[in-house]
XYZ file of C-alpha atoms in Angstrom:
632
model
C 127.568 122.918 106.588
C 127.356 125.606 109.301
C 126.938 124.891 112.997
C 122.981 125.276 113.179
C 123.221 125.760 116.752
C 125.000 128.670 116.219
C 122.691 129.792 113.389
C 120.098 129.398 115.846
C 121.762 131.999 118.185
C 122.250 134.048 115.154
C 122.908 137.426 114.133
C 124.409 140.852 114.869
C 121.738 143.185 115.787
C 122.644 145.391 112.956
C 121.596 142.782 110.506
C 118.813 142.089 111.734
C 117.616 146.191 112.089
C 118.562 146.023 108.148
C 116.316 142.667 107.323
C 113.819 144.359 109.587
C 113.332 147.991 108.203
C 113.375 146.054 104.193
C 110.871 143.723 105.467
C 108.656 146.940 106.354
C 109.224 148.771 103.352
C 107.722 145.416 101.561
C 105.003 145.327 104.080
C 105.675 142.001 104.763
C 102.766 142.134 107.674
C 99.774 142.390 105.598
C 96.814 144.548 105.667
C 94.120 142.802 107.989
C 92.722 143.969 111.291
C 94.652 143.272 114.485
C 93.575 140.361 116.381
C 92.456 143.473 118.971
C 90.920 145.091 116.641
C 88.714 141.753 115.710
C 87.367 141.192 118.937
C 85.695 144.524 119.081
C 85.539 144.021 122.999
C 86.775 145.982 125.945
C 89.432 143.704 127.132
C 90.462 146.343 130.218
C 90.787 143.908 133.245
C 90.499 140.294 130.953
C 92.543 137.663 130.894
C 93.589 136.113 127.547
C 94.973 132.809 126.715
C 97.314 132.618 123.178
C 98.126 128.997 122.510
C 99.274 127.162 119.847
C 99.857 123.283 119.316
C 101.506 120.519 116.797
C 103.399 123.806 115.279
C 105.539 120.991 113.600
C 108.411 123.279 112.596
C 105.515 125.937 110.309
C 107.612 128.953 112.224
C 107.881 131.097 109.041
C 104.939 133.138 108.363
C 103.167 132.472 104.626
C 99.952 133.994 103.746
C 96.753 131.841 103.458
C 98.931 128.937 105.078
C 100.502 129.463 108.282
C 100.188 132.603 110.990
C 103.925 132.047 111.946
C 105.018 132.089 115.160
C 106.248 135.786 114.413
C 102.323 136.059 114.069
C 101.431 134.596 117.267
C 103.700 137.189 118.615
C 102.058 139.841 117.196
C 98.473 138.220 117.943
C 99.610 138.570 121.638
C 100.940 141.908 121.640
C 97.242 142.981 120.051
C 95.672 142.147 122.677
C 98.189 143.138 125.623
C 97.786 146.502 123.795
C 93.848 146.325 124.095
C 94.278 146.207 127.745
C 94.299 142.588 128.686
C 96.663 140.298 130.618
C 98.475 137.692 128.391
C 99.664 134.025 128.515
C 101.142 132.659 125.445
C 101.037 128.445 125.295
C 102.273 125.621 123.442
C 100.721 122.221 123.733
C 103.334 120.762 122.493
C 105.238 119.342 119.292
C 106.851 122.512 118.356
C 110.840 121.332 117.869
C 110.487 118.549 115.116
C 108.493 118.893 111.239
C 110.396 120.891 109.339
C 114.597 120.946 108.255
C 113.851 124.842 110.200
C 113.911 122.982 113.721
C 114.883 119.636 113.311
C 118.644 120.697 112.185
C 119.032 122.508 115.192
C 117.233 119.763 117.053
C 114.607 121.975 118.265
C 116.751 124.797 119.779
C 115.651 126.945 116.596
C 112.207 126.342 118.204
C 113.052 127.218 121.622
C 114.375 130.624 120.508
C 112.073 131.531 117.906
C 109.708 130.561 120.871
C 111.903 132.631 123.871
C 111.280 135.711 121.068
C 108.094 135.005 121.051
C 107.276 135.402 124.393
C 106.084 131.893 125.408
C 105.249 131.352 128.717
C 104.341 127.851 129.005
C 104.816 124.360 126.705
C 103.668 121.158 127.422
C 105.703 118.403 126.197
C 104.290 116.483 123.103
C 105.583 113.501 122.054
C 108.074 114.546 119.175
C 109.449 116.711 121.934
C 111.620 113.332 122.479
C 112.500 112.561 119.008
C 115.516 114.011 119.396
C 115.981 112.117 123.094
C 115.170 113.201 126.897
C 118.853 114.634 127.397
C 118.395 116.762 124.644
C 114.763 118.053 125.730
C 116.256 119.154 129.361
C 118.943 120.639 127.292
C 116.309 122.694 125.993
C 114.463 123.236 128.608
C 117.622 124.965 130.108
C 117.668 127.388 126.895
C 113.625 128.067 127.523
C 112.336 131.388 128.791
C 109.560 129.714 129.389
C 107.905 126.591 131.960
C 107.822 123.412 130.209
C 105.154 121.900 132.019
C 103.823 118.256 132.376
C 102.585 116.318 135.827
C 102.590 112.744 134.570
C 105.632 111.972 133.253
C 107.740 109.830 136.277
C 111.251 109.185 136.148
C 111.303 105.379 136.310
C 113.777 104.980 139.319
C 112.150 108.028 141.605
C 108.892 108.021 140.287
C 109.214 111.559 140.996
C 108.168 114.186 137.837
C 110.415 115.124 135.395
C 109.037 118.270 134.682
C 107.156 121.266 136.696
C 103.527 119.483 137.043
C 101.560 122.736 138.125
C 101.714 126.357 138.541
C 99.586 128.972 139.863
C 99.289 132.576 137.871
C 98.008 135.840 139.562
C 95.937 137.231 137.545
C 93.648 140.606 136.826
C 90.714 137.645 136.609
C 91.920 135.738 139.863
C 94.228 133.024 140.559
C 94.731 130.968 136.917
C 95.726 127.193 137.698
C 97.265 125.552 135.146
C 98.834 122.054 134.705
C 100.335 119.610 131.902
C 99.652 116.068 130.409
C 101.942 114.355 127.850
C 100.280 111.603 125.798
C 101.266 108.218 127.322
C 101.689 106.932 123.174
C 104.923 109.031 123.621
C 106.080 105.007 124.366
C 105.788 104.410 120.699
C 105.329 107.623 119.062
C 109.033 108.333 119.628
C 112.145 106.424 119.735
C 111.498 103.857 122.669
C 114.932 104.131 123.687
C 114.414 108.345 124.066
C 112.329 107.841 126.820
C 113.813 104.193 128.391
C 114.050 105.819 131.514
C 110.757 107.296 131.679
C 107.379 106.148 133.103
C 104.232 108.091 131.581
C 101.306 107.202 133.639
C 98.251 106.432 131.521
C 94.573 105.148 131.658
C 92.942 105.118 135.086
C 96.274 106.379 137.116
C 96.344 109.570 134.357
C 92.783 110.440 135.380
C 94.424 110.046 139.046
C 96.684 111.926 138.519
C 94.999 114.996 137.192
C 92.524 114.708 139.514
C 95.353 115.350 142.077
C 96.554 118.035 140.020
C 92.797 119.959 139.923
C 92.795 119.214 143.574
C 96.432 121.171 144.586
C 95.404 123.535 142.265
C 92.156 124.026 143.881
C 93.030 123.886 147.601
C 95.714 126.847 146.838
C 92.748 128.999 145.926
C 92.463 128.534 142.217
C 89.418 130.364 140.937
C 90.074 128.891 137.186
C 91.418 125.688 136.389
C 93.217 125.793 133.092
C 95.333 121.843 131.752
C 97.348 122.229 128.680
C 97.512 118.691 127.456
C 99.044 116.707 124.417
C 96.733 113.794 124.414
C 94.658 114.241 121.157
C 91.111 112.922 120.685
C 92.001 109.944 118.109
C 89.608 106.443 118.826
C 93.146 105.227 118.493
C 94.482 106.984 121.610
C 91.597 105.338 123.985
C 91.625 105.740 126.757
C 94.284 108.413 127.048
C 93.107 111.312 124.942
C 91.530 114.748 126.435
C 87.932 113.929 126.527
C 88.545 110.387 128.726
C 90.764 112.718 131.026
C 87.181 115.069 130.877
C 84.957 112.306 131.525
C 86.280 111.362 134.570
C 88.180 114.214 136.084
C 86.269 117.182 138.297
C 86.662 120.590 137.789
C 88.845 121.558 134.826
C 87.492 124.701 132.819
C 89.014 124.727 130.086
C 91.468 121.854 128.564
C 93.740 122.960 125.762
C 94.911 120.123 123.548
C 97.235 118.661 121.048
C 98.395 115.220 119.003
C 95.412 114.514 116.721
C 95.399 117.572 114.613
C 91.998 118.341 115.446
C 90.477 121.378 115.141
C 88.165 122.367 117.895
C 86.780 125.979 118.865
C 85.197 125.522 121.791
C 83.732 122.322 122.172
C 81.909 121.880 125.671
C 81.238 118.125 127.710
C 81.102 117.951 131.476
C 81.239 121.751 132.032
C 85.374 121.420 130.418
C 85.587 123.539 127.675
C 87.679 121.502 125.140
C 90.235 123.556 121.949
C 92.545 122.640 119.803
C 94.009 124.814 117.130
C 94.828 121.961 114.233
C 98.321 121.688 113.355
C 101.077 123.663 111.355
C 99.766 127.266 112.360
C 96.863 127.574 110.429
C 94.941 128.540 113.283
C 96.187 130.294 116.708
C 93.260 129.762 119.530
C 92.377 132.684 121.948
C 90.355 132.329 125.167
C 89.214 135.493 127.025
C 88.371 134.701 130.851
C 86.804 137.496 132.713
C 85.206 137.173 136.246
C 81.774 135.202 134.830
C 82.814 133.194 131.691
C 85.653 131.875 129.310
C 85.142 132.578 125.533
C 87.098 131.172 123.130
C 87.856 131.218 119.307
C 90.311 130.443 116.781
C 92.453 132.753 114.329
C 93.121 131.541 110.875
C 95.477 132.274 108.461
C 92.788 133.049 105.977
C 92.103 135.783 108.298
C 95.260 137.392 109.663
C 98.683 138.078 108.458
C 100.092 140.684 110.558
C 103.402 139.835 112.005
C 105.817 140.923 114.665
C 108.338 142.598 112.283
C 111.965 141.930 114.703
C 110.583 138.140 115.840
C 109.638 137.498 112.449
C 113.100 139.228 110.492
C 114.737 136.742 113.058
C 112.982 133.875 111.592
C 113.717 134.780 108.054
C 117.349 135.054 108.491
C 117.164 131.619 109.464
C 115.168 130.516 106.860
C 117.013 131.827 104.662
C 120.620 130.098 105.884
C 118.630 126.827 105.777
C 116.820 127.023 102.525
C 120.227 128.091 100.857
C 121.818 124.984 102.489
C 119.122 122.397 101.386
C 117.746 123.727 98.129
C 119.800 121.917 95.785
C 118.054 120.564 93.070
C 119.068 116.427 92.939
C 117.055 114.681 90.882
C 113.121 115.176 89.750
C 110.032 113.140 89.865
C 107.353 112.640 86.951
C 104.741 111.744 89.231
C 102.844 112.923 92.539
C 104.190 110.863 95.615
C 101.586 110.267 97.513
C 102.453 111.019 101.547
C 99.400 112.185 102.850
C 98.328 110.687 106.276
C 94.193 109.521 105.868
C 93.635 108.636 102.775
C 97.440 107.919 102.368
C 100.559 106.178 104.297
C 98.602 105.642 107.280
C 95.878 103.958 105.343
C 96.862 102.113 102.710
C 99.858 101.499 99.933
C 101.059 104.498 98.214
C 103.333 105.516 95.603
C 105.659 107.197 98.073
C 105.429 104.204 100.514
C 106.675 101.979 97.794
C 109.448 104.063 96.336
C 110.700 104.844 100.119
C 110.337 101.255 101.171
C 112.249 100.145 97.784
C 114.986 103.028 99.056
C 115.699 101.508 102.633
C 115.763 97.453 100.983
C 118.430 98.634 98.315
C 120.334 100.897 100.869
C 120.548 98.439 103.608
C 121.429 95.607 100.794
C 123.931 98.252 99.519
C 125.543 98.663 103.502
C 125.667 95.457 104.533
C 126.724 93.479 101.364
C 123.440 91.832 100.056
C 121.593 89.097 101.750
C 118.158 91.145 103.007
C 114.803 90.166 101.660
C 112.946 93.206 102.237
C 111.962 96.295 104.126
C 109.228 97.996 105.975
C 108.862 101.264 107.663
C 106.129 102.953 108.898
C 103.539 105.081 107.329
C 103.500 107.695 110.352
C 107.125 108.319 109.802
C 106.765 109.303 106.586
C 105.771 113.466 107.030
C 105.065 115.379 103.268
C 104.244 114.367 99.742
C 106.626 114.797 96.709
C 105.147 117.694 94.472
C 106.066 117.022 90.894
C 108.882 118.445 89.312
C 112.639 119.103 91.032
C 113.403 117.481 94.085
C 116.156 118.978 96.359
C 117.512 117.246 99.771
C 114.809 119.797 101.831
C 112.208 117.872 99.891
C 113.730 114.359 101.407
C 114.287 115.404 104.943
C 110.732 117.080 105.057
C 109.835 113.061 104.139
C 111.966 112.130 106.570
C 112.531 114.973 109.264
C 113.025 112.615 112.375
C 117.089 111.362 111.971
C 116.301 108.027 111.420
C 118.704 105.301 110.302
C 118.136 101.995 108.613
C 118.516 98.642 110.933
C 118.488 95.513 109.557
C 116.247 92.674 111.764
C 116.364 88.707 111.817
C 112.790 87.896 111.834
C 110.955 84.714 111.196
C 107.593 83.902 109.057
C 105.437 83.654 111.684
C 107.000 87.070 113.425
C 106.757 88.964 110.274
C 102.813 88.175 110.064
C 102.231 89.200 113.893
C 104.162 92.545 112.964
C 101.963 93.102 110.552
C 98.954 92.058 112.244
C 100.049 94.322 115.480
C 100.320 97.146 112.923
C 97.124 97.371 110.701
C 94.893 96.795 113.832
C 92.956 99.538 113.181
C 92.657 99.032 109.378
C 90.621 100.704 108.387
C 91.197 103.605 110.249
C 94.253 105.691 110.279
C 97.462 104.807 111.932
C 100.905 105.930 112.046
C 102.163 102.284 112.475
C 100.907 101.188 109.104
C 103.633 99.610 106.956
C 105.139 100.608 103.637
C 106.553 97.617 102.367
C 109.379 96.344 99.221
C 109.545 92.744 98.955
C 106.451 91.506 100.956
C 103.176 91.307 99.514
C 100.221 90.661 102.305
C 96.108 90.878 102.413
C 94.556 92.984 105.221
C 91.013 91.594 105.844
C 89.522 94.394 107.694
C 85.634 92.191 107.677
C 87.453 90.290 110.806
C 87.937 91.901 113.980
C 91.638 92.658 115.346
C 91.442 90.457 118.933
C 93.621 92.185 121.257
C 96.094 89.738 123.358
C 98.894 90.796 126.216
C 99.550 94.749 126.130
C 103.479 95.696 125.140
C 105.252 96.600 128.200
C 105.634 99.989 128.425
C 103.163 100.754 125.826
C 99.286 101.532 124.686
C 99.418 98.894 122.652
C 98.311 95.468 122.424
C 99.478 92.292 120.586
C 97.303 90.087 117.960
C 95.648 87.337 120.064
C 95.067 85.546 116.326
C 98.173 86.227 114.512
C 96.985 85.672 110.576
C 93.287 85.757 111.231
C 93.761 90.028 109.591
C 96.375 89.443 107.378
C 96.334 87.122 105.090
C 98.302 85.706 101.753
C 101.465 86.907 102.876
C 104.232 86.791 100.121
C 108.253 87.295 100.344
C 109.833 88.226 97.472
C 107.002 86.548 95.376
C 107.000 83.394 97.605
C 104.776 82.333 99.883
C 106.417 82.977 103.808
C 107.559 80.475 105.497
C 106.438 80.407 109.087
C 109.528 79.013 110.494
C 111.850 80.865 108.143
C 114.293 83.309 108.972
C 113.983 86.282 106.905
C 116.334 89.646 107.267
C 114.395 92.889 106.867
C 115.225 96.676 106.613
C 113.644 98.998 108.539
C 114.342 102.275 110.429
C 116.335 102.096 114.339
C 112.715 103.253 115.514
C 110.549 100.449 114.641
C 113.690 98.494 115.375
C 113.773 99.355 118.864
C 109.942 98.442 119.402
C 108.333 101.792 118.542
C 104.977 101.982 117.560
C 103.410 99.114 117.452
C 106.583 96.883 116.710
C 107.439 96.141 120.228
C 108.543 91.916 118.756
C 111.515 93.789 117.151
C 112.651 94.990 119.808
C 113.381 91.589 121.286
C 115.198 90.184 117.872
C 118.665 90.370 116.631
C 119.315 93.269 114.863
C 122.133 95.563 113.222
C 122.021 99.511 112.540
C 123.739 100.435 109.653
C 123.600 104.110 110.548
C 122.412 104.824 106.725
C 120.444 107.608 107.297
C 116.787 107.402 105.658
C 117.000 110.701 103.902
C 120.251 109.958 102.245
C 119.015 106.293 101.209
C 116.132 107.843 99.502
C 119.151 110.669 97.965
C 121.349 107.525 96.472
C 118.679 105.408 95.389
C 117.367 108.522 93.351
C 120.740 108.828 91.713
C 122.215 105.430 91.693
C 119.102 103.250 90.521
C 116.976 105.902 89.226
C 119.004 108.109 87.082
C 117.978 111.172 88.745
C 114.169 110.587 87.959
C 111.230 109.367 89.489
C 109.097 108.149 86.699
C 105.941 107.488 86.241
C 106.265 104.140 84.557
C 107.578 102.864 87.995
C 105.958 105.075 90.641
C 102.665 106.479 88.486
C 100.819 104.468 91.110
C 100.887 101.826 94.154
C 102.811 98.533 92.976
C 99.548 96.168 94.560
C 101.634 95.010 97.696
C 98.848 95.558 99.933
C 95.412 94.420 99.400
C 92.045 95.676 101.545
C 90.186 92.848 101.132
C 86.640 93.401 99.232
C 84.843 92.124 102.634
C 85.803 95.870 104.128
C 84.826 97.989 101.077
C 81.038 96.475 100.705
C 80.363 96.755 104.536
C 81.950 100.122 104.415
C 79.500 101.129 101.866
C 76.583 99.606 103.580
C 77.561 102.089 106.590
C 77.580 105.283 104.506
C 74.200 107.279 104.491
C 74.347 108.201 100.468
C 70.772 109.558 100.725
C 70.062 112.738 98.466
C 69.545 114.507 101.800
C 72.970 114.554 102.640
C 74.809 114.596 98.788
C 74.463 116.838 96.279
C 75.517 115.704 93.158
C 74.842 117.715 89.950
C 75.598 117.027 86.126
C 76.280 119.365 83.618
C 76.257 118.605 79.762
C 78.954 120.907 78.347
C 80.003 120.801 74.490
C 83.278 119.819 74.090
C 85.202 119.034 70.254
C 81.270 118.992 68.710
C 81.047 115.936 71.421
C 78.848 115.925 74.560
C 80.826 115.323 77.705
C 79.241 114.639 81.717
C 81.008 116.844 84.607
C 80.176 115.939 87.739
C 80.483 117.697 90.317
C 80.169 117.334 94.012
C 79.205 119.673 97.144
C 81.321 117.921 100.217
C 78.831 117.079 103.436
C 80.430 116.222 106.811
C 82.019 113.505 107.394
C 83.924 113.408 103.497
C 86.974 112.793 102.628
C 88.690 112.155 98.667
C 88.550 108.442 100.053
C 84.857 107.777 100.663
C 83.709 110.155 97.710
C 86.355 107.890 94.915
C 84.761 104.750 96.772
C 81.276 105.802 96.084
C 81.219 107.336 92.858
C 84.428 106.041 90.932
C 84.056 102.257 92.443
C 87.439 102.104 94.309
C 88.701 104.737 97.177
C 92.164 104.607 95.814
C 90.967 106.689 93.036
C 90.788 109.651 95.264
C 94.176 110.559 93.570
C 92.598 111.304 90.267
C 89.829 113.680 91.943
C 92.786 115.419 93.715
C 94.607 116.025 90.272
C 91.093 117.392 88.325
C 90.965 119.759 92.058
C 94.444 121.219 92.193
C 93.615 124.532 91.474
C 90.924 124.645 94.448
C 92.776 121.951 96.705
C 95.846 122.559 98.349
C 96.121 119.306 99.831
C 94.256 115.710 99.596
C 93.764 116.065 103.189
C 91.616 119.363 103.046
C 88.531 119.736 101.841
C 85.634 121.490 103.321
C 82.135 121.261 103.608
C 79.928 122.979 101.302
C 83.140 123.189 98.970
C 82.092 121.783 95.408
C 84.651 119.581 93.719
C 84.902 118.038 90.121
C 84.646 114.282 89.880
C 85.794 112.812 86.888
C 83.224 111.175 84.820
């Protein structure tokens, strides 16, 4: 394999010229108006905000899907052109999603980024995945301020990072400042950040508060904070609108982490975006003297590209495509990795078959003797489409680096593990567990009582081990409390990410079997080359929801005609009459709760997916007002 690094420098300029003048002879940029052009204001004396977030690797630019970053470029350049001053931001998680960045860990990004024209990024947490040395390595390659005030280093408790920074502007003095989500504790490798202190919960708001006040006192007229906090009921009480609550005089808070998409939300006179994930939108806010207006970009709407930033990224691309498209091996079935309903929710296909992967690898490395695995649904990043399967598929599944460990644990450990990690069953959360060779019950109709909080975490252990999980099995057997069982699991939950912070305490081993290459052998080796769909076709029944959670659920739902529209057609089919059903989605849908409601059972939201493909890119998105089939 080629040095990526050097990749990532790339190219003679000549190349590039010839990739670039082909790529305009295709008209690779589209036909839509310019972002400029859009506005249909006079933007002679504005100021205008660019700013991305969770860009997860989605660099290249593909119609309908993702802007690019080549896009965001060009977005920028449309409105410098229109007569306004520009700042391009990131709010972080930009160097780790996709084989395109995480090769090079994340100095791809940082260039594609420098091209770009960046001028600020806020640290998210898979900044760190690939450890803090390796983010002030990049920081030295960045043409642009990475920015964050409350991240200490443990020893100085000085920052790490710039924390503010004050922008002259044709508008006024613009000043801006950073937050990093506290989670990045367990949301990346503990031991990436071991020497880090990321203040959280009361001394966060303190902290910005001193941050608004510098700003401020230097003669600030706006008061921008680019922040990677998310608004997740998980993250309480460190996401963007506790920092709103009860911190004066921010404008406008750009945000990150949750994936959310918000256009302008306003609480508390703070102006609150957030542009999604993966490029699908690019946000825009145009301060003048009087107000800030803001609004997103989608890639429904634009496709125009800068043509040199965006041959760059191609060429790229390209080298790592050719590397990684090998076809391996090829699955029968759909493997199910989609986040809510999906691996952070419940047992899927794809959560058994990796889980089955990392216990036969690690039994494979260290000659036999462990009794199962687990890893965690958050690490696991894309579904399986079916058909071939090449080794980009398995380190898109996988993009993070992570190894397989092997951990002494006993019976009564394993069930506060899992306890600690379906707290929030059942709402979504990356710690949920994937497991081969444990069977368990999650009853969701008790509430998860919070005991001591994890050092160095936003976490908190299960005050009632077993009083949530329930019927715990190993290997068909019920566990032992006093037991010692060996698991498999990856060197992150090993080392106490998440919400595994007991493993980090226990004796453990790191086989250095890297998870993308486990799922690789096991593919070959045990499978033949094919995932089928008499083995993976659907969820083994390791993990029960208990029927407690489904009937209260149901009780909470408002199913009244007012807000569903359901509509039956009789259509003749084979001299046979045959019900379609369709459905108009409401807010507040997903697959989940519509398969709970009108098939009987949530995990059914597969089969409305597969009768949807044609209109549904992706369990994960539908829309309201969109009308869906639902099989009869």
């Amino acid at each position: 394999m080629k040095d990526l690094h050097g990749v990532a420098k790339f190219m003679s300029k000549k190349f590039i010229a010839l990739i670039l003048i082909l790529s305009m002879a295709m008209g690779v940029s589209g036909a839509l108006a310019s972002a400029a052009e859009q506005t249909n204001e006079d933007l002679s004396g504005k100021l205008v905000l660019v700013f991305t977030n969770d860009t997860h690797g989605a660099d290249v630019a593909i119609p309908e899907e993702s802007i690019g970053t080549a896009g965001v470029s060009k977005i920028a350049k449309d409105y410098k052109a229109a007569g306004a001053q520009v700042i391009l931001i990131s709010a972080g998680d930009a160097i780790q999603g996709d084989p395109l960045v995480n090769l090079s860990k994340g100095l791809t990004s940082i260039n594609f980024m420098n091209d770009a024209g960046y001028d600020i990024m806020v640290p998210g947490n898979h900044e760190f995945d690939f450890g803090y040395d390796n983010l002030k390595k990049l920081e030295e390659s960045a043409d642009f301020t990475i920015l964050s005030s409350n991240i200490l280093d443990k020893d100085s408790g000085q920052p790490v990072f710039t924390e503010n920074m004050i922008i002259d502007s044709q508008v006024g003095k613009i000043g801006i400042f950073g937050l990093t989500t506290p989670e990045t504790y367990t949301k990346s490798n503990p031991k990436n950040v071991s020497s880090l202190n990321f203040l959280a919960g009361q001394e966060l708001y303190e902290n910005a508060q001193e941050q608004v006040d510098k700003l401020t006192e230097a003669g600030a007229d706006y008061i921008i904070c680019v922040a990677h906090l998310g608004i997740d009921d998980s993250s309480k009480p460190n996401r963007s609108v506790d920092v709103i609550e009860n911190v004066k005089g921010i404008d406008l808070l750009i945000d990150g982490h949750s994936h959310s998409v918000l256009e302008g939300n306003q609480d508390h006179d703070t102006i609150l975006v957030s542009t999604g994930t993966k490029l699908f939108n690019v946000g825009v806010a145009i301060i003048d003297k009087d107000k800030i207006s803001t609004k997103l970009i989608s890639a429904s709407d634009y496709s125009e590209v800068d043509e040199m930033v965006n041959a760059s990224i191609n060429l790229v691309a390209a080298e790592i495509d050719e590397l990684l498209s090998k076809t391996f091996a090829k699955t029968e079935v759909f493997l199910d990795g989609n986040r809510d309903p999906g691996v952070r929710t419940q047992e899927t296909n794809l959560g058994d078959f990796v889980a089955d992967a990392i216990l036969w690898a690690a039994n494979n490395g260290v000659g036999g003797g462990v009794d199962a695995a687990l890893t965690n649904g958050g690490g696991i990043r894309s579904s399986i489409e079916i058909g071939d399967i090449t080794m980009k598929d398995m380190k898109t599944v996988f993009p993070f680096g992570n190894t397989i460990s092997t951990v002494k644990i006993s019976g009564g450990q394993l069930i506060e593990v899992l306890e600690a990690s379906t707290f929030s069953t059942p709402i979504s959360i990356g710690a949920f567990p994937q497991v081969s060779g444990i069977e368990f019950t999650i009853d969701t109709s008790v509430d998860y009582k919070e005991g001591e909080a994890f050092p160095d975490s936003t976490y908190y252990g299960p005050a009632a081990p077993g009083s949530r999980i329930k019927n715990v099995k190993v290997n068909g057997k019920a566990i032992e409390l006093d037991k010692i069982y060996t698991i498999a699991t990856n060197d992150f939950l090993a080392a106490g990410g998440d919400t595994y912070y007991l493993l980090k305490s226990l004796e453990s081993h790191n086989t250095y079997i890297a998870l993308e290459d486990a799922l690789v052998n096991y593919t070959i080796d045990v499978l033949d080359g094919v995932i089928s769909g008499d083995i993976y076709g659907e969820s083994a029944g390791r993990i029960t929801i208990s029927e407690e959670f489904i009937l209260d659920k149901e009780e909470e739902v408002d199913e009244t005609e007012d807000t569903r529209d359901i509509i039956e057609e009789v259509v003749e089919e084979d001299q046979e009459a045959v019900v379609e059903v369709t459905y108009r989605v409401v807010k507040g849908d997903n697959l989940w709760k519509i398969a709970r409601k009108h098939l009987g059972s949530g995990a059914r939201y597969i089969e409305i997916y597969e009768l949807n493909k044609d209109i549904l890119e992706s369990p994960d998105l539908i829309y309201i007002g969109q009308v869906i089939k639902i099989p009869a």
